[in-house]
Amino acid sequence: CQRFIAWAEQQGAHRAAREAALTTLAFPFGAFRTGQRPLAEAVYKTAVAGRCLLAQAPTGIGKTMGTLFPLLKAAPAQGIDKVFFLAAKTSGRQTALDALARLSDSTPALPLRVLELVARDKACEHPDKACHGESCPLARGFYDRLPAARAAAVATMEGKNVPALLQARVREVALQHEVCPYYLSQELARWADVVVGDYNYYFDLGGLLHGLAQANGWRTALLVDDAHNLVE
């Protein structure tokens, strides 16, 4: 119980710091591009109204920043717990991560936990082994070592100019604590503020992010890049 209370207290402190920072978050560029401000205003109003928005815009107006920034600004007042940015391609994820890094650079020590989720075949250290303790050494005793690995990973996301816990950093922390990088990232999805990943993490029947949102009653904001790639 003492360990749980300590974790819960730091979570509460993080949430309070995050809300205060997002309330005063400033646009990271000197001015909006042509067409970017109407897009940002539409996203903000959609978040306030709790509705859905389908937007089409030409390349080059800054759609990623024009959607992430207003959504984060709306988060404190609207009680948004998590922002999920979903993309069809690796390039789409990278664009979102670059935009979040730019926001962080413009606001030093922004207390925003950003997590990149990748597929298991890209994160697995032992593809020749089964995902259980009798086969994989990183699965053996996973939950015994998870608390320390989780705390170390969360610490790396706070007080940094580049807040994202990218695939490489997840792997580094995981191997330091001898746990599976893929399943560590799955656990960290519970504690991140912004999660960047592929469509399947939310839209598959067994999608991790959708399941966590339902189980925990999170109020989530969903950004879907190149939504025309979704199946009907």
Tab-separated table of C-alpha atoms in Angstrom:
chain	number	residue	atom	x	y	z
A	1	CYS	CA	0.000	0.000	0.000
A	2	GLN	CA	2.851	2.383	0.772
A	3	ARG	CA	4.377	1.765	-2.655
A	4	PHE	CA	1.022	2.293	-4.315
A	5	ILE	CA	0.381	5.530	-2.416
A	6	ALA	CA	3.806	6.888	-3.361
A	7	TRP	CA	3.128	6.143	-7.038
A	8	ALA	CA	-0.358	7.638	-6.859
A	9	GLU	CA	0.950	10.816	-5.229
A	10	GLN	CA	3.574	11.372	-7.918
A	11	GLN	CA	0.910	10.728	-10.547
A	12	GLY	CA	-1.301	13.397	-8.980
A	13	ALA	CA	1.588	15.851	-8.840
A	14	HIS	CA	2.443	15.166	-12.471
A	15	ARG	CA	-1.153	15.696	-13.588
A	16	ALA	CA	-1.363	19.024	-11.754
A	17	ALA	CA	1.920	20.222	-13.268
A	18	ARG	CA	0.843	19.074	-16.721
A	19	GLU	CA	-2.480	20.907	-16.545
A	20	ALA	CA	-0.817	24.135	-15.396
A	21	ALA	CA	1.758	23.970	-18.190
A	22	LEU	CA	-0.745	23.175	-20.935
A	23	THR	CA	-2.998	26.038	-19.851
A	24	THR	CA	-0.203	28.515	-20.597
A	25	LEU	CA	1.270	26.636	-23.577
A	26	ALA	CA	2.162	29.006	-26.406
A	27	PHE	CA	2.233	28.288	-30.135
A	28	PRO	CA	5.869	27.408	-30.895
A	29	PHE	CA	6.132	29.502	-34.065
A	30	GLY	CA	5.894	33.243	-34.599
A	31	ALA	CA	2.675	32.988	-36.566
A	32	PHE	CA	0.251	30.476	-38.033
A	33	ARG	CA	0.639	29.416	-41.647
A	34	THR	CA	-2.099	30.127	-44.162
A	35	GLY	CA	-4.981	27.806	-43.358
A	36	GLN	CA	-3.408	26.560	-40.127
A	37	ARG	CA	-5.324	28.846	-37.763
A	38	PRO	CA	-8.813	27.831	-39.013
A	39	LEU	CA	-7.771	24.187	-38.649
A	40	ALA	CA	-6.500	24.772	-35.103
A	41	GLU	CA	-9.672	26.657	-34.153
A	42	ALA	CA	-11.838	23.859	-35.533
A	43	VAL	CA	-9.915	21.240	-33.544
A	44	TYR	CA	-10.178	23.271	-30.330
A	45	LYS	CA	-13.925	23.826	-30.743
A	46	THR	CA	-14.416	20.142	-31.516
A	47	ALA	CA	-12.607	19.168	-28.312
A	48	VAL	CA	-14.740	21.592	-26.297
A	49	ALA	CA	-17.941	20.251	-27.842
A	50	GLY	CA	-16.854	16.607	-27.494
A	51	ARG	CA	-17.560	15.933	-31.139
A	52	CYS	CA	-15.737	14.480	-34.157
A	53	LEU	CA	-14.006	16.436	-36.913
A	54	LEU	CA	-12.995	15.289	-40.388
A	55	ALA	CA	-10.563	17.763	-41.933
A	56	GLN	CA	-8.935	17.848	-45.348
A	57	ALA	CA	-6.070	20.232	-46.031
A	58	PRO	CA	-3.213	20.536	-48.520
A	59	THR	CA	0.313	19.447	-47.727
A	60	GLY	CA	2.478	22.135	-46.185
A	61	ILE	CA	0.091	24.044	-43.931
A	62	GLY	CA	1.311	22.247	-40.806
A	63	LYS	CA	-1.576	19.883	-40.092
A	64	THR	CA	0.233	17.970	-37.354
A	65	MET	CA	1.069	21.016	-35.245
A	66	GLY	CA	-2.262	22.563	-36.202
A	67	THR	CA	-4.081	19.655	-34.561
A	68	LEU	CA	-1.788	18.651	-31.678
A	69	PHE	CA	-1.358	22.175	-30.285
A	70	PRO	CA	-5.062	23.085	-29.930
A	71	LEU	CA	-5.916	19.650	-28.583
A	72	LEU	CA	-3.288	19.935	-25.862
A	73	LYS	CA	-4.487	23.466	-25.075
A	74	ALA	CA	-8.026	22.167	-24.662
A	75	ALA	CA	-7.010	19.219	-22.482
A	76	PRO	CA	-6.999	20.874	-19.010
A	77	ALA	CA	-10.405	22.539	-19.227
A	78	GLN	CA	-12.018	19.544	-20.938
A	79	GLY	CA	-10.554	16.952	-18.566
A	80	ILE	CA	-8.814	15.049	-21.362
A	81	ASP	CA	-6.700	12.303	-19.816
A	82	LYS	CA	-4.854	11.055	-22.897
A	83	VAL	CA	-4.135	12.111	-26.459
A	84	PHE	CA	-3.599	9.289	-28.963
A	85	PHE	CA	-1.958	10.168	-32.286
A	86	LEU	CA	-2.411	7.312	-34.749
A	87	ALA	CA	-0.734	6.987	-38.127
A	88	ALA	CA	-0.620	4.483	-40.977
A	89	LYS	CA	3.115	4.818	-41.567
A	90	THR	CA	6.341	5.305	-39.643
A	91	SER	CA	6.758	8.703	-41.322
A	92	GLY	CA	3.441	9.825	-39.858
A	93	ARG	CA	4.528	8.836	-36.360
A	94	GLN	CA	7.822	10.661	-36.820
A	95	THR	CA	6.063	13.844	-37.910
A	96	ALA	CA	4.011	13.784	-34.714
A	97	LEU	CA	7.075	13.115	-32.558
A	98	ASP	CA	8.914	15.996	-34.252
A	99	ALA	CA	5.991	18.346	-33.576
A	100	LEU	CA	5.847	17.313	-29.918
A	101	ALA	CA	9.604	17.826	-29.622
A	102	ARG	CA	9.187	21.324	-31.063
A	103	LEU	CA	6.513	22.097	-28.483
A	104	SER	CA	8.816	20.851	-25.765
A	105	ASP	CA	11.738	22.911	-27.044
A	106	SER	CA	9.593	26.044	-26.952
A	107	THR	CA	8.475	25.306	-23.383
A	108	PRO	CA	11.462	24.122	-21.313
A	109	ALA	CA	10.731	21.276	-18.902
A	110	LEU	CA	7.200	20.797	-20.271
A	111	PRO	CA	5.768	18.022	-18.059
A	112	LEU	CA	4.249	16.054	-20.911
A	113	ARG	CA	4.927	12.325	-21.119
A	114	VAL	CA	5.102	11.169	-24.718
A	115	LEU	CA	5.394	7.502	-25.670
A	116	GLU	CA	6.072	5.906	-29.041
A	117	LEU	CA	4.544	2.458	-29.517
A	118	VAL	CA	6.054	0.068	-32.048
A	119	ALA	CA	5.141	-3.389	-33.278
A	120	ARG	CA	6.325	-6.417	-31.344
A	121	ASP	CA	8.464	-7.728	-34.203
A	122	LYS	CA	10.411	-4.449	-34.159
A	123	ALA	CA	10.886	-4.435	-30.386
A	124	CYS	CA	11.487	-8.112	-29.618
A	125	GLU	CA	14.994	-8.964	-28.387
A	126	HIS	CA	14.541	-12.729	-28.721
A	127	PRO	CA	12.355	-13.443	-31.773
A	128	ASP	CA	13.338	-17.101	-31.622
A	129	LYS	CA	11.781	-17.543	-28.172
A	130	ALA	CA	8.205	-17.689	-26.894
A	131	CYS	CA	6.788	-14.858	-24.757
A	132	HIS	CA	6.839	-16.610	-21.383
A	133	GLY	CA	9.296	-17.090	-18.571
A	134	GLU	CA	10.212	-20.651	-19.433
A	135	SER	CA	11.536	-19.537	-22.821
A	136	CYS	CA	12.534	-15.847	-22.773
A	137	PRO	CA	14.878	-14.468	-20.084
A	138	LEU	CA	13.262	-11.028	-20.378
A	139	ALA	CA	9.847	-12.512	-19.567
A	140	ARG	CA	11.135	-14.497	-16.600
A	141	GLY	CA	10.387	-12.435	-13.479
A	142	PHE	CA	9.028	-9.562	-15.584
A	143	TYR	CA	6.594	-8.281	-12.951
A	144	ASP	CA	9.212	-8.473	-10.214
A	145	ARG	CA	11.417	-6.035	-12.115
A	146	LEU	CA	8.649	-3.963	-13.704
A	147	PRO	CA	8.197	-1.365	-10.901
A	148	ALA	CA	11.825	-0.232	-11.047
A	149	ALA	CA	11.858	-0.224	-14.851
A	150	ARG	CA	8.595	1.722	-14.969
A	151	ALA	CA	9.844	4.328	-12.519
A	152	ALA	CA	13.104	4.747	-14.433
A	153	ALA	CA	11.273	5.114	-17.738
A	154	VAL	CA	8.822	7.693	-16.393
A	155	ALA	CA	11.707	9.662	-14.880
A	156	THR	CA	13.323	9.972	-18.305
A	157	MET	CA	10.145	11.593	-19.670
A	158	GLU	CA	10.044	14.375	-17.091
A	159	GLY	CA	12.083	17.553	-17.054
A	160	LYS	CA	13.554	16.960	-20.512
A	161	ASN	CA	13.532	19.247	-23.541
A	162	VAL	CA	12.754	16.201	-25.699
A	163	PRO	CA	10.033	14.440	-23.690
A	164	ALA	CA	9.292	11.491	-25.938
A	165	LEU	CA	10.102	8.014	-24.721
A	166	LEU	CA	11.092	6.718	-28.118
A	167	GLN	CA	11.629	3.119	-29.104
A	168	ALA	CA	15.398	3.326	-28.577
A	169	ARG	CA	15.053	4.792	-25.090
A	170	VAL	CA	12.422	2.236	-24.061
A	171	ARG	CA	14.815	-0.495	-25.146
A	172	GLU	CA	17.690	1.068	-23.229
A	173	VAL	CA	15.710	1.280	-19.990
A	174	ALA	CA	14.222	-2.184	-20.468
A	175	LEU	CA	17.571	-3.882	-20.968
A	176	GLN	CA	19.046	-2.053	-17.989
A	177	HIS	CA	16.344	-3.665	-15.868
A	178	GLU	CA	16.285	-6.954	-17.791
A	179	VAL	CA	12.670	-6.727	-18.924
A	180	CYS	CA	11.067	-6.998	-22.358
A	181	PRO	CA	11.089	-3.642	-24.235
A	182	TYR	CA	7.812	-4.386	-25.997
A	183	TYR	CA	5.867	-5.217	-22.852
A	184	LEU	CA	7.478	-2.361	-20.932
A	185	SER	CA	6.148	0.043	-23.554
A	186	GLN	CA	2.714	-1.576	-23.220
A	187	GLU	CA	2.778	-0.899	-19.481
A	188	LEU	CA	3.990	2.687	-19.996
A	189	ALA	CA	0.935	3.421	-22.145
A	190	ARG	CA	-0.986	3.621	-18.866
A	191	TRP	CA	1.169	6.489	-17.609
A	192	ALA	CA	1.883	8.512	-20.761
A	193	ASP	CA	-0.024	11.688	-21.637
A	194	VAL	CA	0.423	11.403	-25.403
A	195	VAL	CA	0.819	8.066	-27.169
A	196	VAL	CA	1.985	7.921	-30.783
A	197	GLY	CA	1.429	4.648	-32.615
A	198	ASP	CA	-0.212	2.765	-35.465
A	199	TYR	CA	-3.947	2.542	-36.188
A	200	ASN	CA	-4.200	-1.003	-34.844
A	201	TYR	CA	-3.507	0.088	-31.269
A	202	TYR	CA	-6.968	1.633	-31.178
A	203	PHE	CA	-9.052	0.269	-34.047
A	204	ASP	CA	-8.326	-3.466	-33.850
A	205	LEU	CA	-10.858	-5.475	-31.853
A	206	GLY	CA	-8.135	-6.204	-29.300
A	207	GLY	CA	-6.435	-2.803	-29.578
A	208	LEU	CA	-4.338	-1.953	-26.510
A	209	LEU	CA	-5.223	1.739	-26.288
A	210	HIS	CA	-8.934	1.210	-26.847
A	211	GLY	CA	-8.994	-1.514	-24.204
A	212	LEU	CA	-7.111	0.579	-21.645
A	213	ALA	CA	-9.355	3.577	-22.294
A	214	GLN	CA	-12.467	1.482	-21.749
A	215	ALA	CA	-11.134	-0.283	-18.666
A	216	ASN	CA	-9.913	2.890	-16.975
A	217	GLY	CA	-12.694	5.222	-18.060
A	218	TRP	CA	-10.250	7.662	-19.638
A	219	ARG	CA	-11.473	10.698	-21.513
A	220	THR	CA	-9.361	10.390	-24.639
A	221	ALA	CA	-8.748	12.598	-27.650
A	222	LEU	CA	-7.977	10.755	-30.854
A	223	LEU	CA	-6.012	12.203	-33.768
A	224	VAL	CA	-5.965	9.977	-36.855
A	225	ASP	CA	-3.435	10.942	-39.511
A	226	ASP	CA	-4.368	10.229	-43.146
A	227	ALA	CA	-7.705	8.793	-42.068
A	228	HIS	CA	-8.500	7.736	-45.638
A	229	ASN	CA	-6.194	4.770	-45.012
A	230	LEU	CA	-8.636	3.301	-42.497
A	231	VAL	CA	-10.803	0.455	-43.741
A	232	GLU	CA	-14.432	1.370	-44.174
